[in-house]
Structure formats: structure tokens, C-alpha cells
Amino acid sequence: MTDLYIATPTIAEYDTLMLLAEAAGYTWGGGNKPTHYKSREFGRETVIHLFSNNQKH
């Protein structure tokens, strides 16, 4: 998979994306599940960068 960038302008879109990413087996760079962090911890202009599962971060 090529790297993928996804803009999440609303909290609902961010939360949905994190649920989908977690179900697909993605984790944050430190190994935490995507739903570990709350969307309010990130700014309004949040963009998520997904790496291929076999890429090093």
C-alpha cells in the first residue's frame, strides 16, 4: 500500500476513521490502538498519515 493521508475536519470523522483503522489492524507508531487517543487532543486541522503495515516509521 502507498502511504495514505486522510483529512478529518470533524470529530465524528476522526472517530470513525480511528475505529476503521483499528478494525483493520493499524496502530500508532508507539503501538497504541488508534482509539487510544481522543480526537480533541489533536488540532482542528488534523490529517492522519497511514503507513503500510510493513513500513518502518
PDB file of C-alpha atoms in Angstrom:
ATOM      1  CA  MET A   1       0.000   0.000   0.000  1.00  0.00           C
ATOM      2  CA  THR A   2       1.164   3.511  -0.754  1.00  0.00           C
ATOM      3  CA  ASP A   3       1.200   5.951   2.146  1.00  0.00           C
ATOM      4  CA  LEU A   4      -2.223   7.481   2.634  1.00  0.00           C
ATOM      5  CA  TYR A   5      -3.156  10.891   4.038  1.00  0.00           C
ATOM      6  CA  ILE A   6      -6.728  11.460   5.243  1.00  0.00           C
ATOM      7  CA  ALA A   7      -8.089  14.808   6.431  1.00  0.00           C
ATOM      8  CA  THR A   8     -10.583  14.591   9.281  1.00  0.00           C
ATOM      9  CA  PRO A   9     -12.147  18.043   9.674  1.00  0.00           C
ATOM     10  CA  THR A  10     -14.765  16.938  12.215  1.00  0.00           C
ATOM     11  CA  ILE A  11     -14.523  14.980  15.443  1.00  0.00           C
ATOM     12  CA  ALA A  12     -17.063  12.461  14.135  1.00  0.00           C
ATOM     13  CA  GLU A  13     -14.960  11.817  11.008  1.00  0.00           C
ATOM     14  CA  TYR A  14     -11.804  11.383  13.103  1.00  0.00           C
ATOM     15  CA  ASP A  15     -13.531   8.973  15.495  1.00  0.00           C
ATOM     16  CA  THR A  16     -14.946   6.922  12.607  1.00  0.00           C
ATOM     17  CA  LEU A  17     -11.559   6.766  10.903  1.00  0.00           C
ATOM     18  CA  MET A  18      -9.900   5.567  14.129  1.00  0.00           C
ATOM     19  CA  LEU A  19     -12.491   2.786  14.514  1.00  0.00           C
ATOM     20  CA  LEU A  20     -11.928   1.676  10.914  1.00  0.00           C
ATOM     21  CA  ALA A  21      -8.139   1.823  11.266  1.00  0.00           C
ATOM     22  CA  GLU A  22      -8.255  -0.204  14.484  1.00  0.00           C
ATOM     23  CA  ALA A  23     -10.508  -2.834  12.881  1.00  0.00           C
ATOM     24  CA  ALA A  24      -8.004  -3.089  10.005  1.00  0.00           C
ATOM     25  CA  GLY A  25      -5.147  -3.732  12.453  1.00  0.00           C
ATOM     26  CA  TYR A  26      -3.381  -0.346  12.387  1.00  0.00           C
ATOM     27  CA  THR A  27      -1.598   1.058  15.431  1.00  0.00           C
ATOM     28  CA  TRP A  28       0.095   4.335  16.260  1.00  0.00           C
ATOM     29  CA  GLY A  29       3.883   4.410  15.917  1.00  0.00           C
ATOM     30  CA  GLY A  30       4.256   3.556  19.604  1.00  0.00           C
ATOM     31  CA  GLY A  31       1.975   0.527  19.290  1.00  0.00           C
ATOM     32  CA  ASN A  32      -1.190   2.032  20.803  1.00  0.00           C
ATOM     33  CA  LYS A  33      -4.544   1.306  19.202  1.00  0.00           C
ATOM     34  CA  PRO A  34      -5.961   4.151  17.089  1.00  0.00           C
ATOM     35  CA  THR A  35      -8.814   4.697  19.563  1.00  0.00           C
ATOM     36  CA  HIS A  36      -6.315   5.175  22.437  1.00  0.00           C
ATOM     37  CA  TYR A  37      -6.159   8.930  21.790  1.00  0.00           C
ATOM     38  CA  LYS A  38      -9.178  11.222  21.856  1.00  0.00           C
ATOM     39  CA  SER A  39      -9.701  13.488  18.854  1.00  0.00           C
ATOM     40  CA  ARG A  40      -9.725  16.632  20.978  1.00  0.00           C
ATOM     41  CA  GLU A  41      -6.023  16.016  21.721  1.00  0.00           C
ATOM     42  CA  PHE A  42      -5.287  16.982  18.128  1.00  0.00           C
ATOM     43  CA  GLY A  43      -5.973  20.280  16.414  1.00  0.00           C
ATOM     44  CA  ARG A  44      -8.824  21.230  14.169  1.00  0.00           C
ATOM     45  CA  GLU A  45      -6.654  20.761  11.068  1.00  0.00           C
ATOM     46  CA  THR A  46      -5.915  17.073  11.750  1.00  0.00           C
ATOM     47  CA  VAL A  47      -4.579  14.926   8.938  1.00  0.00           C
ATOM     48  CA  ILE A  48      -3.854  11.259   9.551  1.00  0.00           C
ATOM     49  CA  HIS A  49      -0.894   9.650   7.767  1.00  0.00           C
ATOM     50  CA  LEU A  50      -1.258   5.884   7.405  1.00  0.00           C
ATOM     51  CA  PHE A  51       1.845   3.845   6.687  1.00  0.00           C
ATOM     52  CA  SER A  52       1.848   0.442   5.104  1.00  0.00           C
ATOM     53  CA  ASN A  53       1.846  -2.254   7.808  1.00  0.00           C
ATOM     54  CA  ASN A  54       5.306  -3.415   6.754  1.00  0.00           C
ATOM     55  CA  GLN A  55       6.957   0.037   6.702  1.00  0.00           C
ATOM     56  CA  LYS A  56       9.140   1.332   9.498  1.00  0.00           C
ATOM     57  CA  HIS A  57       8.044   4.685  10.941  1.00  0.00           C
TER      58      HIS A  57
END
